[in-house]
Amino acid sequence: MANDRRRRYAGRALALSAAALGVVAAAAAPASAAEQPTREQLIADCDSGAGKCTFNDPKLGKAFLGNFHQVSDSLYNCSTSPATQSMTWSDTVGSTDSAGVSVTAGGKIAGIIDLSVTATYSHTWSSTHSESSSVNMTVQPGEVGWISRAQVMQKVSGTWQTHYDDPKWGHYYWFVPDVITGPAPNGTDGKSNAVVVKTRKMTDKEKQSCSSRSGKARAFVAER
């Protein structure tokens, strides 16, 4: 019995040390390459509850400012004087894993990551962040303007451990390394969310659209 326990422990330790190489199995007879699951199948079992999953040894990276993206409608100024208007914006930023798959709020995957990060770092992890407000925007004649926003983001790396009550693909345990990129609280590691007004010159086609608006408002809003 003691020898069996040592063999199971050694198999698990070997799998953990090799996890960085990809999907790794442990604790049962070897499976052929054809029997090995894809990463997507294992994560799907975690999300559905078909496998009992944990996100082991989470490590938070340094926060960084994500890419700017448009969060408002566009204001076109077809007039000969500056146009000022209050523009409402809204933004929801989610999380993705190392395969670019969305990690949705309220799902099992997000909950497992939050539980792991909270236990290790004593603060919660959120898979999504939503925010909205309004900004007074001034657009010069012949230009189009919009509001862009960038969210503070953070990566958390770890290893998924999937446990099955009965062997699946020939094993009780499978291990998958992963990196999740998601929104971080404003001010994390000294990084702050940013909201800016951006403008550009209208294209020739957009200027033609202005000409067709004879008798209409010379500054108009187009939905994004």
PDB file of C-alpha atoms in Angstrom:
ATOM      1  CA  MET A   1       0.000   0.000   0.000  1.00  0.00           C
ATOM      2  CA  ALA A   2       2.798   2.416   0.887  1.00  0.00           C
ATOM      3  CA  ASN A   3       4.562   1.617  -2.394  1.00  0.00           C
ATOM      4  CA  ASP A   4       1.333   2.298  -4.330  1.00  0.00           C
ATOM      5  CA  ARG A   5       0.986   5.710  -2.652  1.00  0.00           C
ATOM      6  CA  ARG A   6       4.594   6.582  -3.469  1.00  0.00           C
ATOM      7  CA  ARG A   7       4.108   5.587  -7.115  1.00  0.00           C
ATOM      8  CA  ARG A   8       0.944   7.721  -7.423  1.00  0.00           C
ATOM      9  CA  TYR A   9       2.688  10.698  -5.825  1.00  0.00           C
ATOM     10  CA  ALA A  10       5.716  10.320  -8.090  1.00  0.00           C
ATOM     11  CA  GLY A  11       3.484  10.141 -11.178  1.00  0.00           C
ATOM     12  CA  ARG A  12       1.675  13.320 -10.180  1.00  0.00           C
ATOM     13  CA  ALA A  13       4.903  15.179  -9.402  1.00  0.00           C
ATOM     14  CA  LEU A  14       6.334  14.205 -12.788  1.00  0.00           C
ATOM     15  CA  ALA A  15       3.199  15.487 -14.542  1.00  0.00           C
ATOM     16  CA  LEU A  16       3.342  18.818 -12.710  1.00  0.00           C
ATOM     17  CA  SER A  17       6.992  19.330 -13.604  1.00  0.00           C
ATOM     18  CA  ALA A  18       6.219  18.651 -17.265  1.00  0.00           C
ATOM     19  CA  ALA A  19       3.027  20.736 -17.409  1.00  0.00           C
ATOM     20  CA  ALA A  20       4.702  23.608 -19.219  1.00  0.00           C
ATOM     21  CA  LEU A  21       5.094  21.324 -22.235  1.00  0.00           C
ATOM     22  CA  GLY A  22       1.326  21.043 -22.776  1.00  0.00           C
ATOM     23  CA  VAL A  23      -1.450  18.626 -21.835  1.00  0.00           C
ATOM     24  CA  VAL A  24      -0.023  16.059 -19.389  1.00  0.00           C
ATOM     25  CA  ALA A  25      -1.569  12.932 -17.863  1.00  0.00           C
ATOM     26  CA  ALA A  26      -0.857  11.088 -14.625  1.00  0.00           C
ATOM     27  CA  ALA A  27      -2.118   8.412 -12.224  1.00  0.00           C
ATOM     28  CA  ALA A  28      -3.173   5.682 -14.653  1.00  0.00           C
ATOM     29  CA  ALA A  29      -1.964   3.470 -17.462  1.00  0.00           C
ATOM     30  CA  PRO A  30      -0.408   5.310 -20.438  1.00  0.00           C
ATOM     31  CA  ALA A  31      -2.803   6.386 -23.191  1.00  0.00           C
ATOM     32  CA  SER A  32      -1.934   6.308 -26.863  1.00  0.00           C
ATOM     33  CA  ALA A  33      -1.553   9.580 -28.757  1.00  0.00           C
ATOM     34  CA  ALA A  34      -4.936   8.946 -30.404  1.00  0.00           C
ATOM     35  CA  GLU A  35      -6.575   8.669 -26.971  1.00  0.00           C
ATOM     36  CA  GLN A  36      -5.195  11.923 -25.620  1.00  0.00           C
ATOM     37  CA  PRO A  37      -7.712  14.760 -25.248  1.00  0.00           C
ATOM     38  CA  THR A  38      -7.304  18.187 -26.718  1.00  0.00           C
ATOM     39  CA  ARG A  39      -6.804  21.175 -24.470  1.00  0.00           C
ATOM     40  CA  GLU A  40     -10.281  22.384 -25.470  1.00  0.00           C
ATOM     41  CA  GLN A  41     -11.882  19.090 -24.358  1.00  0.00           C
ATOM     42  CA  LEU A  42     -10.280  19.257 -20.919  1.00  0.00           C
ATOM     43  CA  ILE A  43     -11.233  22.898 -20.353  1.00  0.00           C
ATOM     44  CA  ALA A  44     -14.775  22.116 -21.539  1.00  0.00           C
ATOM     45  CA  ASP A  45     -14.987  19.351 -18.914  1.00  0.00           C
ATOM     46  CA  CYS A  46     -13.835  21.847 -16.280  1.00  0.00           C
ATOM     47  CA  ASP A  47     -16.485  24.319 -17.370  1.00  0.00           C
ATOM     48  CA  SER A  48     -19.301  21.753 -17.508  1.00  0.00           C
ATOM     49  CA  GLY A  49     -18.360  20.013 -14.268  1.00  0.00           C
ATOM     50  CA  ALA A  50     -17.684  16.686 -16.005  1.00  0.00           C
ATOM     51  CA  GLY A  51     -14.199  16.909 -14.509  1.00  0.00           C
ATOM     52  CA  LYS A  52     -13.334  18.078 -10.999  1.00  0.00           C
ATOM     53  CA  CYS A  53     -10.957  20.956 -11.663  1.00  0.00           C
ATOM     54  CA  THR A  54      -8.644  23.240  -9.761  1.00  0.00           C
ATOM     55  CA  PHE A  55      -6.376  26.047 -10.987  1.00  0.00           C
ATOM     56  CA  ASN A  56      -3.092  25.332  -9.230  1.00  0.00           C
ATOM     57  CA  ASP A  57      -0.219  27.637  -8.245  1.00  0.00           C
ATOM     58  CA  PRO A  58      -1.611  30.918  -9.663  1.00  0.00           C
ATOM     59  CA  LYS A  59       0.931  33.661 -10.328  1.00  0.00           C
ATOM     60  CA  LEU A  60      -0.155  37.243 -11.025  1.00  0.00           C
ATOM     61  CA  GLY A  61       1.886  39.244 -13.501  1.00  0.00           C
ATOM     62  CA  LYS A  62       2.477  42.992 -13.434  1.00  0.00           C
ATOM     63  CA  ALA A  63      -0.510  45.098 -14.423  1.00  0.00           C
ATOM     64  CA  PHE A  64      -0.400  46.894 -17.780  1.00  0.00           C
ATOM     65  CA  LEU A  65      -2.634  49.232 -19.766  1.00  0.00           C
ATOM     66  CA  GLY A  66      -4.597  47.395 -22.449  1.00  0.00           C
ATOM     67  CA  ASN A  67      -5.259  48.611 -25.974  1.00  0.00           C
ATOM     68  CA  PHE A  68      -7.404  51.670 -26.624  1.00  0.00           C
ATOM     69  CA  HIS A  69     -10.728  50.845 -28.283  1.00  0.00           C
ATOM     70  CA  GLN A  70     -13.767  52.876 -29.303  1.00  0.00           C
ATOM     71  CA  VAL A  71     -16.469  52.977 -26.621  1.00  0.00           C
ATOM     72  CA  SER A  72     -18.873  55.640 -27.975  1.00  0.00           C
ATOM     73  CA  ASP A  73     -20.771  56.552 -31.102  1.00  0.00           C
ATOM     74  CA  SER A  74     -19.029  58.815 -33.628  1.00  0.00           C
ATOM     75  CA  LEU A  75     -19.719  62.549 -34.006  1.00  0.00           C
ATOM     76  CA  TYR A  76     -19.371  63.900 -37.566  1.00  0.00           C
ATOM     77  CA  ASN A  77     -18.977  67.657 -38.042  1.00  0.00           C
ATOM     78  CA  CYS A  78     -20.137  68.722 -41.479  1.00  0.00           C
ATOM     79  CA  SER A  79     -20.332  72.407 -40.488  1.00  0.00           C
ATOM     80  CA  THR A  80     -17.787  75.215 -40.803  1.00  0.00           C
ATOM     81  CA  SER A  81     -17.395  75.756 -37.045  1.00  0.00           C
ATOM     82  CA  PRO A  82     -16.442  73.506 -34.106  1.00  0.00           C
ATOM     83  CA  ALA A  83     -19.221  71.189 -32.859  1.00  0.00           C
ATOM     84  CA  THR A  84     -19.457  70.352 -29.156  1.00  0.00           C
ATOM     85  CA  GLN A  85     -21.686  67.621 -27.805  1.00  0.00           C
ATOM     86  CA  SER A  86     -21.980  65.458 -24.688  1.00  0.00           C
ATOM     87  CA  MET A  87     -21.246  61.860 -25.690  1.00  0.00           C
ATOM     88  CA  THR A  88     -22.130  58.843 -23.573  1.00  0.00           C
ATOM     89  CA  TRP A  89     -19.771  55.893 -23.561  1.00  0.00           C
ATOM     90  CA  SER A  90     -19.906  52.382 -22.136  1.00  0.00           C
ATOM     91  CA  ASP A  91     -17.323  49.644 -22.017  1.00  0.00           C
ATOM     92  CA  THR A  92     -17.195  45.989 -20.957  1.00  0.00           C
ATOM     93  CA  VAL A  93     -13.820  44.260 -20.918  1.00  0.00           C
ATOM     94  CA  GLY A  94     -13.614  40.480 -20.531  1.00  0.00           C
ATOM     95  CA  SER A  95     -10.938  37.839 -20.057  1.00  0.00           C
ATOM     96  CA  THR A  96      -9.335  35.382 -22.458  1.00  0.00           C
ATOM     97  CA  ASP A  97      -7.171  32.332 -21.929  1.00  0.00           C
ATOM     98  CA  SER A  98      -3.903  31.431 -23.655  1.00  0.00           C
ATOM     99  CA  ALA A  99      -5.846  29.996 -26.610  1.00  0.00           C
ATOM    100  CA  GLY A 100      -7.796  33.237 -27.027  1.00  0.00           C
ATOM    101  CA  VAL A 101     -11.021  31.709 -25.680  1.00  0.00           C
ATOM    102  CA  SER A 102     -13.317  33.989 -23.698  1.00  0.00           C
ATOM    103  CA  VAL A 103     -13.578  33.375 -19.959  1.00  0.00           C
ATOM    104  CA  THR A 104     -17.125  34.450 -19.152  1.00  0.00           C
ATOM    105  CA  ALA A 105     -18.364  35.942 -15.897  1.00  0.00           C
ATOM    106  CA  GLY A 106     -20.423  33.587 -13.791  1.00  0.00           C
ATOM    107  CA  GLY A 107     -19.025  30.451 -15.433  1.00  0.00           C
ATOM    108  CA  LYS A 108     -17.296  27.620 -13.601  1.00  0.00           C
ATOM    109  CA  ILE A 109     -13.912  28.520 -15.131  1.00  0.00           C
ATOM    110  CA  ALA A 110     -14.073  32.105 -13.845  1.00  0.00           C
ATOM    111  CA  GLY A 111     -15.201  30.895 -10.427  1.00  0.00           C
ATOM    112  CA  ILE A 112     -12.364  28.377 -10.140  1.00  0.00           C
ATOM    113  CA  ILE A 113      -9.752  31.006 -11.044  1.00  0.00           C
ATOM    114  CA  ASP A 114     -11.248  33.495  -8.576  1.00  0.00           C
ATOM    115  CA  LEU A 115     -11.197  30.870  -5.795  1.00  0.00           C
ATOM    116  CA  SER A 116      -7.549  30.057  -6.499  1.00  0.00           C
ATOM    117  CA  VAL A 117      -6.372  33.682  -6.713  1.00  0.00           C
ATOM    118  CA  THR A 118      -8.325  34.650  -3.588  1.00  0.00           C
ATOM    119  CA  ALA A 119      -6.796  31.772  -1.617  1.00  0.00           C
ATOM    120  CA  THR A 120      -3.264  32.692  -2.753  1.00  0.00           C
ATOM    121  CA  TYR A 121      -3.360  36.515  -2.805  1.00  0.00           C
ATOM    122  CA  SER A 122      -6.277  37.297  -0.458  1.00  0.00           C
ATOM    123  CA  HIS A 123      -8.110  39.404  -3.018  1.00  0.00           C
ATOM    124  CA  THR A 124     -10.741  38.571  -5.607  1.00  0.00           C
ATOM    125  CA  TRP A 125     -10.222  38.179  -9.345  1.00  0.00           C
ATOM    126  CA  SER A 126     -12.872  39.343 -11.795  1.00  0.00           C
ATOM    127  CA  SER A 127     -13.299  37.994 -15.330  1.00  0.00           C
ATOM    128  CA  THR A 128     -15.121  41.118 -16.580  1.00  0.00           C
ATOM    129  CA  HIS A 129     -15.323  44.834 -15.837  1.00  0.00           C
ATOM    130  CA  SER A 130     -18.049  47.228 -17.023  1.00  0.00           C
ATOM    131  CA  GLU A 131     -18.022  51.020 -16.827  1.00  0.00           C
ATOM    132  CA  SER A 132     -19.907  53.942 -18.389  1.00  0.00           C
ATOM    133  CA  SER A 133     -19.963  57.738 -18.258  1.00  0.00           C
ATOM    134  CA  SER A 134     -20.215  60.778 -20.541  1.00  0.00           C
ATOM    135  CA  VAL A 135     -17.731  63.285 -21.931  1.00  0.00           C
ATOM    136  CA  ASN A 136     -18.111  66.683 -23.640  1.00  0.00           C
ATOM    137  CA  MET A 137     -16.458  66.300 -27.020  1.00  0.00           C
ATOM    138  CA  THR A 138     -15.494  69.047 -29.488  1.00  0.00           C
ATOM    139  CA  VAL A 139     -14.931  68.122 -33.123  1.00  0.00           C
ATOM    140  CA  GLN A 140     -13.440  70.509 -35.668  1.00  0.00           C
ATOM    141  CA  PRO A 141     -15.060  71.149 -39.087  1.00  0.00           C
ATOM    142  CA  GLY A 142     -14.548  68.277 -41.529  1.00  0.00           C
ATOM    143  CA  GLU A 143     -13.570  65.825 -38.783  1.00  0.00           C
ATOM    144  CA  VAL A 144     -15.111  62.877 -36.992  1.00  0.00           C
ATOM    145  CA  GLY A 145     -14.590  62.222 -33.284  1.00  0.00           C
ATOM    146  CA  TRP A 146     -15.201  59.418 -30.815  1.00  0.00           C
ATOM    147  CA  ILE A 147     -14.254  58.325 -27.303  1.00  0.00           C
ATOM    148  CA  SER A 148     -11.708  55.576 -26.710  1.00  0.00           C
ATOM    149  CA  ARG A 149     -10.848  53.782 -23.508  1.00  0.00           C
ATOM    150  CA  ALA A 150      -8.066  51.511 -22.238  1.00  0.00           C
ATOM    151  CA  GLN A 151      -8.506  49.153 -19.277  1.00  0.00           C
ATOM    152  CA  VAL A 152      -5.846  48.123 -16.765  1.00  0.00           C
ATOM    153  CA  MET A 153      -5.170  44.427 -17.435  1.00  0.00           C
ATOM    154  CA  GLN A 154      -3.284  41.648 -15.657  1.00  0.00           C
ATOM    155  CA  LYS A 155      -2.194  38.112 -16.508  1.00  0.00           C
ATOM    156  CA  VAL A 156      -2.544  35.162 -14.142  1.00  0.00           C
ATOM    157  CA  SER A 157      -0.719  31.942 -14.994  1.00  0.00           C
ATOM    158  CA  GLY A 158      -1.309  28.520 -13.481  1.00  0.00           C
ATOM    159  CA  THR A 159      -2.021  24.867 -14.240  1.00  0.00           C
ATOM    160  CA  TRP A 160      -5.451  23.312 -14.609  1.00  0.00           C
ATOM    161  CA  GLN A 161      -5.759  19.980 -12.792  1.00  0.00           C
ATOM    162  CA  THR A 162      -8.680  17.908 -14.046  1.00  0.00           C
ATOM    163  CA  HIS A 163      -9.680  14.866 -11.946  1.00  0.00           C
ATOM    164  CA  TYR A 164     -12.105  12.172 -13.094  1.00  0.00           C
ATOM    165  CA  ASP A 165     -13.743   9.602 -10.795  1.00  0.00           C
ATOM    166  CA  ASP A 166     -13.176   7.019 -13.521  1.00  0.00           C
ATOM    167  CA  PRO A 167     -10.284   7.082 -16.007  1.00  0.00           C
ATOM    168  CA  LYS A 168     -10.974   9.222 -19.067  1.00  0.00           C
ATOM    169  CA  TRP A 169      -8.666   8.991 -22.063  1.00  0.00           C
ATOM    170  CA  GLY A 170      -6.881   6.389 -19.948  1.00  0.00           C
ATOM    171  CA  HIS A 171      -6.126   8.597 -16.912  1.00  0.00           C
ATOM    172  CA  TYR A 172      -7.654   9.912 -13.704  1.00  0.00           C
ATOM    173  CA  TYR A 173      -5.715  13.212 -13.822  1.00  0.00           C
ATOM    174  CA  TRP A 174      -4.816  15.602 -16.622  1.00  0.00           C
ATOM    175  CA  PHE A 175      -2.821  18.839 -16.304  1.00  0.00           C
ATOM    176  CA  VAL A 176      -3.009  21.860 -18.618  1.00  0.00           C
ATOM    177  CA  PRO A 177      -0.862  25.013 -18.247  1.00  0.00           C
ATOM    178  CA  ASP A 178      -2.758  28.232 -18.949  1.00  0.00           C
ATOM    179  CA  VAL A 179      -2.433  32.017 -18.871  1.00  0.00           C
ATOM    180  CA  ILE A 180      -5.546  34.148 -18.350  1.00  0.00           C
ATOM    181  CA  THR A 181      -5.565  37.840 -19.303  1.00  0.00           C
ATOM    182  CA  GLY A 182      -8.305  39.887 -17.669  1.00  0.00           C
ATOM    183  CA  PRO A 183      -9.250  43.296 -16.257  1.00  0.00           C
ATOM    184  CA  ALA A 184      -7.575  44.473 -13.057  1.00  0.00           C
ATOM    185  CA  PRO A 185      -8.803  47.109 -10.581  1.00  0.00           C
ATOM    186  CA  ASN A 186      -7.935  50.683 -11.482  1.00  0.00           C
ATOM    187  CA  GLY A 187      -4.650  51.670  -9.839  1.00  0.00           C
ATOM    188  CA  THR A 188      -3.187  48.137  -9.749  1.00  0.00           C
ATOM    189  CA  ASP A 189       0.625  48.392  -9.748  1.00  0.00           C
ATOM    190  CA  GLY A 190       0.266  52.146 -10.284  1.00  0.00           C
ATOM    191  CA  LYS A 191      -1.559  51.735 -13.636  1.00  0.00           C
ATOM    192  CA  SER A 192      -4.739  53.735 -14.313  1.00  0.00           C
ATOM    193  CA  ASN A 193      -7.608  53.289 -16.759  1.00  0.00           C
ATOM    194  CA  ALA A 194      -7.660  55.925 -19.502  1.00  0.00           C
ATOM    195  CA  VAL A 195     -10.468  57.646 -21.421  1.00  0.00           C
ATOM    196  CA  VAL A 196      -9.555  59.933 -24.335  1.00  0.00           C
ATOM    197  CA  VAL A 197     -11.268  61.819 -27.153  1.00  0.00           C
ATOM    198  CA  LYS A 198      -9.919  60.920 -30.583  1.00  0.00           C
ATOM    199  CA  THR A 199     -10.531  62.641 -33.908  1.00  0.00           C
ATOM    200  CA  ARG A 200      -9.523  62.248 -37.542  1.00  0.00           C
ATOM    201  CA  LYS A 201     -10.178  63.895 -40.875  1.00  0.00           C
ATOM    202  CA  MET A 202     -13.219  62.665 -42.750  1.00  0.00           C
ATOM    203  CA  THR A 203     -12.652  60.491 -45.794  1.00  0.00           C
ATOM    204  CA  ASP A 204     -13.793  61.694 -49.221  1.00  0.00           C
ATOM    205  CA  LYS A 205     -16.749  59.333 -49.012  1.00  0.00           C
ATOM    206  CA  GLU A 206     -17.733  60.749 -45.610  1.00  0.00           C
ATOM    207  CA  LYS A 207     -17.487  64.296 -46.974  1.00  0.00           C
ATOM    208  CA  GLN A 208     -19.833  63.294 -49.793  1.00  0.00           C
ATOM    209  CA  SER A 209     -22.229  62.021 -47.137  1.00  0.00           C
ATOM    210  CA  CYS A 210     -22.105  65.475 -45.552  1.00  0.00           C
ATOM    211  CA  SER A 211     -23.069  67.054 -48.877  1.00  0.00           C
ATOM    212  CA  SER A 212     -26.099  64.781 -49.111  1.00  0.00           C
ATOM    213  CA  ARG A 213     -27.326  66.073 -45.762  1.00  0.00           C
ATOM    214  CA  SER A 214     -28.490  69.387 -47.181  1.00  0.00           C
ATOM    215  CA  GLY A 215     -31.096  70.920 -44.902  1.00  0.00           C
ATOM    216  CA  LYS A 216     -30.278  68.497 -42.098  1.00  0.00           C
ATOM    217  CA  ALA A 217     -28.199  68.964 -38.956  1.00  0.00           C
ATOM    218  CA  ARG A 218     -24.632  69.743 -39.989  1.00  0.00           C
ATOM    219  CA  ALA A 219     -23.241  67.775 -37.076  1.00  0.00           C
ATOM    220  CA  PHE A 220     -24.625  64.286 -36.577  1.00  0.00           C
ATOM    221  CA  VAL A 221     -23.987  61.147 -34.571  1.00  0.00           C
ATOM    222  CA  ALA A 222     -23.481  57.740 -36.177  1.00  0.00           C
ATOM    223  CA  GLU A 223     -23.767  54.611 -34.053  1.00  0.00           C
ATOM    224  CA  ARG A 224     -20.614  52.562 -33.702  1.00  0.00           C
TER     225      ARG A 224
END
